[in-house]
Coordinates of C-alpha atoms (C1' of nucleotides) in Angstrom, one line a residue:
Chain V
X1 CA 54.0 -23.6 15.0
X2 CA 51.5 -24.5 17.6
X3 CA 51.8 -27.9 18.3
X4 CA 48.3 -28.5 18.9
X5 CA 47.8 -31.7 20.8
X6 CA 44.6 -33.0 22.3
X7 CA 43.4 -32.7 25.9
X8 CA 43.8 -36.8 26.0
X9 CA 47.0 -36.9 25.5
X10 CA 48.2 -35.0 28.0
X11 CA 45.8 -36.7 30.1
X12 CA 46.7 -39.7 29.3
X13 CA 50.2 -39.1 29.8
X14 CA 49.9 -38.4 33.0
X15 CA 47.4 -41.6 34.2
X16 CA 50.3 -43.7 32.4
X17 CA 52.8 -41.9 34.7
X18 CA 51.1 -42.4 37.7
X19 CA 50.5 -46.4 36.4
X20 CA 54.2 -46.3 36.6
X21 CA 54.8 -45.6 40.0
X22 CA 56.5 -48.5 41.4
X23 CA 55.3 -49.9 44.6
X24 CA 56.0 -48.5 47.7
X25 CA 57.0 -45.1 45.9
X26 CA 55.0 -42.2 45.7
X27 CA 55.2 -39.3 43.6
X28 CA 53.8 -35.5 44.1
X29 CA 51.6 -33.5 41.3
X30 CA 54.0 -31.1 41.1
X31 CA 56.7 -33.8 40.1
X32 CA 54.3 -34.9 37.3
X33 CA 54.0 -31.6 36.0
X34 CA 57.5 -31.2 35.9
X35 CA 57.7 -34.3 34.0
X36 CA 55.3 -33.7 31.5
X37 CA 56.4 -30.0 30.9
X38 CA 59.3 -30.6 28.6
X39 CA 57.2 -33.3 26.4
X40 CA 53.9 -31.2 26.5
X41 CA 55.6 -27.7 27.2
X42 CA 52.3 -27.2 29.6
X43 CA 52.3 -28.1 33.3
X44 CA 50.8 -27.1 36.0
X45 CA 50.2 -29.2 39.7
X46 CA 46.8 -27.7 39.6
X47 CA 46.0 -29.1 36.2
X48 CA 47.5 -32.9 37.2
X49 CA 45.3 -32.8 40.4
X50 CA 42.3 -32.2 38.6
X51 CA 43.0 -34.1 35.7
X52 CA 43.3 -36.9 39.0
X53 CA 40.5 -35.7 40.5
X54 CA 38.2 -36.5 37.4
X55 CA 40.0 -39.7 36.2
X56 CA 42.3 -40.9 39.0
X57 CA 40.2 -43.4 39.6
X58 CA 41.1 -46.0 36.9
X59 CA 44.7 -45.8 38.3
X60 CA 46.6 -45.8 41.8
X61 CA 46.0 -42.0 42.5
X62 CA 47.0 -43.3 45.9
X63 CA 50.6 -43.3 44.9
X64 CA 50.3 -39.5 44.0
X65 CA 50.3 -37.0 47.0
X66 CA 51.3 -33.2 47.7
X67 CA 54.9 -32.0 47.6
X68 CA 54.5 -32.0 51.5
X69 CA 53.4 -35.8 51.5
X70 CA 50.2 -34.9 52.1
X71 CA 47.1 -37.7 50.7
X72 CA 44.8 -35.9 48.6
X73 CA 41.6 -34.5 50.4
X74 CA 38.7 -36.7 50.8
X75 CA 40.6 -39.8 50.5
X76 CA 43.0 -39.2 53.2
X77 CA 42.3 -43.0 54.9
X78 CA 42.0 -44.8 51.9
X79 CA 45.2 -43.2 50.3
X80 CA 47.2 -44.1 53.8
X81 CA 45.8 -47.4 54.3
X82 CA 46.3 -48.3 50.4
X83 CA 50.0 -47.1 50.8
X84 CA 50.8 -48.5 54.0
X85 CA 49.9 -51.5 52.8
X86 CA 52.8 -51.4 50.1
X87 CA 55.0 -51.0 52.6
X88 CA 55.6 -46.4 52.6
X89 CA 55.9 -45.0 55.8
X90 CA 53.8 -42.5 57.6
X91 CA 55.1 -39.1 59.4
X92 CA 51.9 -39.0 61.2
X93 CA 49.2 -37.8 58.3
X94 CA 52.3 -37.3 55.9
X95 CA 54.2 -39.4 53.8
X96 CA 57.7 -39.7 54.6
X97 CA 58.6 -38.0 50.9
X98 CA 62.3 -38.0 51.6
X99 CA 62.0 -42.2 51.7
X100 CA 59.5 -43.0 49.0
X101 CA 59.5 -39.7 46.6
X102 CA 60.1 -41.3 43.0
X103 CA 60.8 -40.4 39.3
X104 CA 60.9 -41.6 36.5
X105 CA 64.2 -42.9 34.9
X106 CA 65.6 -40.6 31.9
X107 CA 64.4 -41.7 28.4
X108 CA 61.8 -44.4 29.6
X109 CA 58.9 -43.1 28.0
Chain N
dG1 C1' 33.4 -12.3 26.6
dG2 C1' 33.8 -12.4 31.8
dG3 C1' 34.2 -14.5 36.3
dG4 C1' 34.6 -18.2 39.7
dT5 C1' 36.7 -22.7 41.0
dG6 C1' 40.2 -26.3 42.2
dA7 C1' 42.9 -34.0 44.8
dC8 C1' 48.6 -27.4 44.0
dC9 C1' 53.0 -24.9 45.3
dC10 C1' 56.0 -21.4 47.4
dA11 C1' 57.2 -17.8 50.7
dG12 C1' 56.4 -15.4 54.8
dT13 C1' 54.8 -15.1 59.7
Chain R
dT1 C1' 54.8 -27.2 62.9
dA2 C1' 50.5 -24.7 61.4
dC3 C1' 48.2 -20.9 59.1
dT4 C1' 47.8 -17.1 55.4
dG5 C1' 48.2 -14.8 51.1
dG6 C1' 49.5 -14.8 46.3
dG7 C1' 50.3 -17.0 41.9
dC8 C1' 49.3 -20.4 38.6
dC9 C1' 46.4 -22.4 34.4
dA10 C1' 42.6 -25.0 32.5
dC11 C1' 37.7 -26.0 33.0
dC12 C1' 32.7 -24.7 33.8
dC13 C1' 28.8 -21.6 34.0

DNA sequence: GGGGTGACCCAGT
DNA sequence: TACTGGGCCACCC
């Protein structure tokens, strides 16, 4: 059976993850992926970061950076100034993952 | 139908 | 720590 599902959905799945990222957290495109692969079976960092790069902007993309902490390209300031502002510390041009890596808790959909 | 691109990730040097 | 190469998968021409 091919659960066919649309494009919007998994699209949307992943804007209403990133809206869940508390403040002062951050969470990496790979982590998303990860997140979304067992409810969508499909998952890929590359897919979240574009899926970002096109409609990111109607929630805190900010919050979501590389697996090395690093603020998406282009952005770089805003992204830093936006999360210093909530409080995440820097390692330099890096976010310090170790302190402010999140996820989501098991079974809140 | 075929090929190039990208807000990525991992491993090696 | 920084740079390079390969793999990945959906989207656009």
């Amino acid at each position: 059976m091919a659960d066919e599902y649309d494009p919007r959905d998994y699209i949307e799945a992943v804007l209403d993850l990133v809206e869940r990222i508390p403040v002062g957290r951050v969470m990496s495109y790979g982590a998303i992926a990860e997140c979304l692969a067992p409810r969508f079976g499909r998952g890929s960092a590359r897919r979240v970061g574009t899926i970002m790069a096109l409609y990111g902007g109607s929630v805190p993309w900010h919050r979501v950076v590389t697996v090395n902490g690093r603020t998406p390209p282009g952005h770089e300031a805003v992204a830093r100034q936006r999360l210093v502002a909530e409080g995440v510390t820097f390692r330099g041009e890096r976010v310090d993952m170790a302190a402010h890596a999140w996820s989501p808790e098991p079974g809140s959909a």
